[in-house]
Short mmCIF file of C-alpha atoms in Angstrom, two decimals:
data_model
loop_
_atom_site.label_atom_id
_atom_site.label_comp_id
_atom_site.label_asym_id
_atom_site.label_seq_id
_atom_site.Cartn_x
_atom_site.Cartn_y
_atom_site.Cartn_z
CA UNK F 1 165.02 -25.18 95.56
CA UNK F 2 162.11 -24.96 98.03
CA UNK F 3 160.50 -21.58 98.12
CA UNK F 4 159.72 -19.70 101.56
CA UNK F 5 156.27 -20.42 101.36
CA UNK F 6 156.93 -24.09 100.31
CA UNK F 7 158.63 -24.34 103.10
CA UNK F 8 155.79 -23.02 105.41
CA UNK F 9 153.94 -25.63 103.68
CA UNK F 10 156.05 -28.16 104.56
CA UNK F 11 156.08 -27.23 107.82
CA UNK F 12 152.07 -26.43 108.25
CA UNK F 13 151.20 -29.72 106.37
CA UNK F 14 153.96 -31.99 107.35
CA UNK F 15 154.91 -32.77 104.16
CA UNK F 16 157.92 -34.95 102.84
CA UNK F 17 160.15 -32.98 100.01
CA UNK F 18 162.25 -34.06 97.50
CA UNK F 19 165.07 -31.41 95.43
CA UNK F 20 164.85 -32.97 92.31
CA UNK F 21 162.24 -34.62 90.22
CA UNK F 22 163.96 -38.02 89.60
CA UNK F 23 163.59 -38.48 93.54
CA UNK F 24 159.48 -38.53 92.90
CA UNK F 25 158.90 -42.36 91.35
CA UNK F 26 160.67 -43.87 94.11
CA UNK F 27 159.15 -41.39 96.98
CA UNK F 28 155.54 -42.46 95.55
CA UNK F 29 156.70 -45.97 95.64
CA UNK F 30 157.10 -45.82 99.01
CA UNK F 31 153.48 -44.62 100.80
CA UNK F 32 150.44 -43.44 99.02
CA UNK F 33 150.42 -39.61 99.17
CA UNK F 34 147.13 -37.51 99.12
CA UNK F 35 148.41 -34.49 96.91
CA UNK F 36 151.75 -33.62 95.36
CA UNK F 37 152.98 -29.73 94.88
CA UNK F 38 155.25 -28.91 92.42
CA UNK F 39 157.02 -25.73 94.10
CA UNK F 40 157.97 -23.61 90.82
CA UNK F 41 158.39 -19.84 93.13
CA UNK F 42 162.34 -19.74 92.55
CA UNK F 43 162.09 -21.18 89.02
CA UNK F 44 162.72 -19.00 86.22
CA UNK F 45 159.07 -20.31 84.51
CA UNK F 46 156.50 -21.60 84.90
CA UNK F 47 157.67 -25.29 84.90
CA UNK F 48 154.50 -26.89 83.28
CA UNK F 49 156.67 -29.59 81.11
CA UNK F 50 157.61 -30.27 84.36
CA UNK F 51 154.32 -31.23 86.00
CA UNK F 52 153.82 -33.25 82.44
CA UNK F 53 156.16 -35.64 83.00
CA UNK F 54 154.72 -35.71 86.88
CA UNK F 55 152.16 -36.99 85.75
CA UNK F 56 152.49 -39.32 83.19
CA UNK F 57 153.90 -41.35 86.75
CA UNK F 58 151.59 -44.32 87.00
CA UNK F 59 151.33 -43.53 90.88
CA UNK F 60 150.11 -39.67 89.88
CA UNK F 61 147.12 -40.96 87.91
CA UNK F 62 144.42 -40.76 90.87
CA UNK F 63 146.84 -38.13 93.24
CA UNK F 64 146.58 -34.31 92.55
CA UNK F 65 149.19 -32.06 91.50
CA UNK F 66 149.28 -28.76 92.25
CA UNK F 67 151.27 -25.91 91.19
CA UNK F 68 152.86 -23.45 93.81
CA UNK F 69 153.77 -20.02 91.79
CA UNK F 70 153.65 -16.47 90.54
CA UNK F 71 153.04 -14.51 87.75
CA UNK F 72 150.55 -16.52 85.62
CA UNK F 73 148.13 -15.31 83.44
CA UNK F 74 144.81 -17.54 82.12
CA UNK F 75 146.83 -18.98 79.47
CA UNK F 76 149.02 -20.75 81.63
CA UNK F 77 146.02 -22.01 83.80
CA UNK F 78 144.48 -23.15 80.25
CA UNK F 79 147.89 -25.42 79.88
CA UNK F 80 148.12 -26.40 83.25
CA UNK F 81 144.63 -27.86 83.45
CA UNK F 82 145.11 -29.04 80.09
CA UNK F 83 148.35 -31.25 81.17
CA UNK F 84 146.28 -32.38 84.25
CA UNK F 85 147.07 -30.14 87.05
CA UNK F 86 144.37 -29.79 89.79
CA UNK F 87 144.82 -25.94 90.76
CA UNK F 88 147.37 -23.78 90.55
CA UNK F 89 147.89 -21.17 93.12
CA UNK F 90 149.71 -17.84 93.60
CA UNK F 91 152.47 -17.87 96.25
CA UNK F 92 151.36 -14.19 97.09
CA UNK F 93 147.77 -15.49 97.79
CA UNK F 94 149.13 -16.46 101.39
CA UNK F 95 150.22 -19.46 103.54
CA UNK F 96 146.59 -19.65 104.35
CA UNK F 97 145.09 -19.19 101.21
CA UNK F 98 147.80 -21.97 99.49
CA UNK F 99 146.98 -24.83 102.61
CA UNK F 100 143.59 -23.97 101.90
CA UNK F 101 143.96 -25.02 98.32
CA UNK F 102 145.89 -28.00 99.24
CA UNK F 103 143.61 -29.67 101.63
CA UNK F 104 140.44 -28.54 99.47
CA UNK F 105 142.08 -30.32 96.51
CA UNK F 106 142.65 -33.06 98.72
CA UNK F 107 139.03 -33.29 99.73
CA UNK F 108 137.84 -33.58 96.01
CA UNK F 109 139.99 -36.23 95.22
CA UNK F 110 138.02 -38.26 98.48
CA UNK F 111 134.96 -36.96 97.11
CA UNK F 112 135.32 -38.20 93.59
CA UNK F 113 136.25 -41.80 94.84
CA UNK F 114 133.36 -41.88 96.90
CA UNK F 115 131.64 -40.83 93.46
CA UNK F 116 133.12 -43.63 91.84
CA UNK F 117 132.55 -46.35 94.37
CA UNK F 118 128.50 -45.06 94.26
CA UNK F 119 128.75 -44.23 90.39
CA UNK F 120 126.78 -47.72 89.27
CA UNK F 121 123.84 -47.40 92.47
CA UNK F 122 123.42 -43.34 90.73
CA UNK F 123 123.23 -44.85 87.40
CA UNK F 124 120.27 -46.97 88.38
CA UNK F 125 118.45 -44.29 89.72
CA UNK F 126 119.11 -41.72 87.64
CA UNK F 127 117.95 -44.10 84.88
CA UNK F 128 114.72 -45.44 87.08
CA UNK F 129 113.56 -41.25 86.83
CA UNK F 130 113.71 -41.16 83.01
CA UNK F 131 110.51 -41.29 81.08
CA UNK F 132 112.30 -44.10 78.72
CA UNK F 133 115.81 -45.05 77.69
CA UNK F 134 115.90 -42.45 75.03
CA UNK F 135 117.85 -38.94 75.17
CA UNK F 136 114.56 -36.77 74.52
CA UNK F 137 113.15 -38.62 77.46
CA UNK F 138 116.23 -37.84 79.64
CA UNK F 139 116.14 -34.28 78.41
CA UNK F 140 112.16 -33.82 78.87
CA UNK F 141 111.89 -35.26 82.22
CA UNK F 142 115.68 -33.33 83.40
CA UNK F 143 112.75 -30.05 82.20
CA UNK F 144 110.00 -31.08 83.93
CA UNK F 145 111.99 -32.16 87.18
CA UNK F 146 113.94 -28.36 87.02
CA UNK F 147 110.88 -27.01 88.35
CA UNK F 148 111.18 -29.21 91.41
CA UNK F 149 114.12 -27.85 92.41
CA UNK F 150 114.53 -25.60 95.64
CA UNK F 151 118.07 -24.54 95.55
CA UNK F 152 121.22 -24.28 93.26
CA UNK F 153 122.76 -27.14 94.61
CA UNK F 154 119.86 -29.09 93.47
CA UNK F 155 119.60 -28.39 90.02
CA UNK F 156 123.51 -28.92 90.08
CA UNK F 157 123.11 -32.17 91.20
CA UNK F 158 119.99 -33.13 88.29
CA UNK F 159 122.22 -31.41 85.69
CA UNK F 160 124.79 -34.23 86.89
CA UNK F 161 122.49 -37.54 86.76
CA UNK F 162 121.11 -36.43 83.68
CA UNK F 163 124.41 -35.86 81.68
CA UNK F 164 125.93 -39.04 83.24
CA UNK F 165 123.88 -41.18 80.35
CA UNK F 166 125.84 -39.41 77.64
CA UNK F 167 129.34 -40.59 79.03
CA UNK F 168 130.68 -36.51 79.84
CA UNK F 169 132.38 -35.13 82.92
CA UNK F 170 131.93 -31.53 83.33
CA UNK F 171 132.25 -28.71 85.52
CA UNK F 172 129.45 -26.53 86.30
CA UNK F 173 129.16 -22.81 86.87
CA UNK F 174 125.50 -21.35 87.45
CA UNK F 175 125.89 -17.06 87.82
CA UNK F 176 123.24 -16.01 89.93
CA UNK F 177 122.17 -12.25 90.80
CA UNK F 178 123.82 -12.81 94.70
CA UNK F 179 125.86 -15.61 94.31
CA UNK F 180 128.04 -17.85 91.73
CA UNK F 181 127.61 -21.56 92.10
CA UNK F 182 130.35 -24.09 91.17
CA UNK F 183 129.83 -27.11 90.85
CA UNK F 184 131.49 -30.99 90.20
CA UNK F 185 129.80 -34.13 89.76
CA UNK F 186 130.43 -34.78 93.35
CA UNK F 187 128.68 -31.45 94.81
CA UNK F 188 132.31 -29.89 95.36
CA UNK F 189 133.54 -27.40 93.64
CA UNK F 190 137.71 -27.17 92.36
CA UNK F 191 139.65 -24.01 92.12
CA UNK F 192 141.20 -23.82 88.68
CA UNK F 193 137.79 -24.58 87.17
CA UNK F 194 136.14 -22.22 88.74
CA UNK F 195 138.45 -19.70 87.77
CA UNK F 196 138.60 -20.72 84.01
CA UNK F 197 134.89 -20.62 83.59
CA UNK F 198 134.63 -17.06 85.49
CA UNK F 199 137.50 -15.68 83.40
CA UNK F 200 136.38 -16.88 80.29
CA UNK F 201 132.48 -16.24 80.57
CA UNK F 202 132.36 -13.61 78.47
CA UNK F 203 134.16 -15.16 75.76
CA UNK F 204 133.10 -17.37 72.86
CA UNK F 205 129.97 -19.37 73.36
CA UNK F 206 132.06 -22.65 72.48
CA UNK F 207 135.66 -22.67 73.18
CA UNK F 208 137.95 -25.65 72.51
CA UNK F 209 141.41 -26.44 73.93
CA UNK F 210 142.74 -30.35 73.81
CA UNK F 211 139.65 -32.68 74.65
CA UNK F 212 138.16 -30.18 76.54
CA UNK F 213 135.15 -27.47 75.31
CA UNK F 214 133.98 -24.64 77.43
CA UNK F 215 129.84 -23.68 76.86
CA UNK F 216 128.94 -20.32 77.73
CA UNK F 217 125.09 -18.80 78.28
CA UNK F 218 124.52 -15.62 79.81
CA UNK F 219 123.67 -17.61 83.29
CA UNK F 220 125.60 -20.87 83.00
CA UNK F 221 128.65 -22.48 81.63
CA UNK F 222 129.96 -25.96 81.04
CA UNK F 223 132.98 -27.03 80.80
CA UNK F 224 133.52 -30.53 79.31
CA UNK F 225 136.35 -32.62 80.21
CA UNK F 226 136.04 -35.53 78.01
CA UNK F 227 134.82 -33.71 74.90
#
């Protein structure tokens, strides 16, 4: 059943809604949706085998899901992302707050395909500012071009082109003394990674869950997606 605040959703975003899950194939058959939330508030769990399944649809494999529900702890948000989930927000964060999460998952999704449809153009000039083709050169001229750097967003951005030659996609969290800077590939930052790497900071220094590996340092963490 659709919660109170799904509703609201529904009504704020104009979204289409389905009762049960064996509606969704068809529904995504029928006009390519931006986002899909799984509304889990009147469920007795947390309904990530759920989302699973969601997503093993060929239609969900470029459209994210997001999880509308209460009472999670970082464990769950360790599963969820590790299913595939793109955020997953608290009902009693507010209508605001939840469309907020929607749309900004929304705009990540646009952002990354714009990525993509740049990604070989970057390549070749990320590759033009090595020194050579080897990864000391990468790494010695990413050190020598760190000092060039005016801003966070900056050294985000040559942390990016300089990791893109060893294959990884990563999240990026850089802990200043005013403010904490998150960070994907495509300058945008996404909730539920943000959230795992402030939460888990001052854990391990390597932590590994599926094919994914958090890196902590006292200033900066990784996480790697395709580890």
């Amino acid at each position: 059943n659709i919660s109170e605040i799904g509703q609201q959703v529904k009504k704020i975003l104009e979204a289409d809604f389905i009762e049960t899950l064996e509606e969704l194939p068809q529904k995504l058959e029928e006009k390519p949706y931006r986002a899909v939330v799984f509304d889990s508030v009147e469920l007795e769990e947390l309904g990530l085998e759920c989302c699973r399944h969601i997503l093993e649809l060929p239609k969900m494999q470029n459209t994210p899901l997001l999880v509308l529900s209460t009472d999670f702890d970082v464990n769950d948000k360790l599963q969820a992302f590790e299913f595939g989930c793109d955020d997953l927000v608290d009902k009693d964060s507010g209508i605001d707050e939840v469309c907020a999460r929607i749309r900004k998952s929304i705009f990540n999704k646009i952002a990354h395909n714009q990525l993509s449809q740049r990604l070989e153009m970057a390549t070749d000039t990320a590759r033009s500012a090595m020194v050579d083709n080897s990864d000391l050169g990468a790494n010695i001229q990413f050190l020598l071009s760190v000092h060039s750097c005016d801003n966070l967003d900056q050294l985000g951005q040559l942390f990016f082109a300089t990791i893109e030659r060893y294959g990884l996609v990563c999240s990026l969290q850089m802990r200043g003394d005013v403010v904490v800077k998150n960070m994907e590939a495509h300058g945008m930052a996404k909730d539920l990674e943000s959230q795992l790497l402030i939460q888990l900071k001052d854990s391990d220094r390597y932590i590994d869950f599926g094919s994914r590996t958090i890196l902590n340092y006292e200033r900066v963490s990784v996480l790697i997606k395709n580890m």
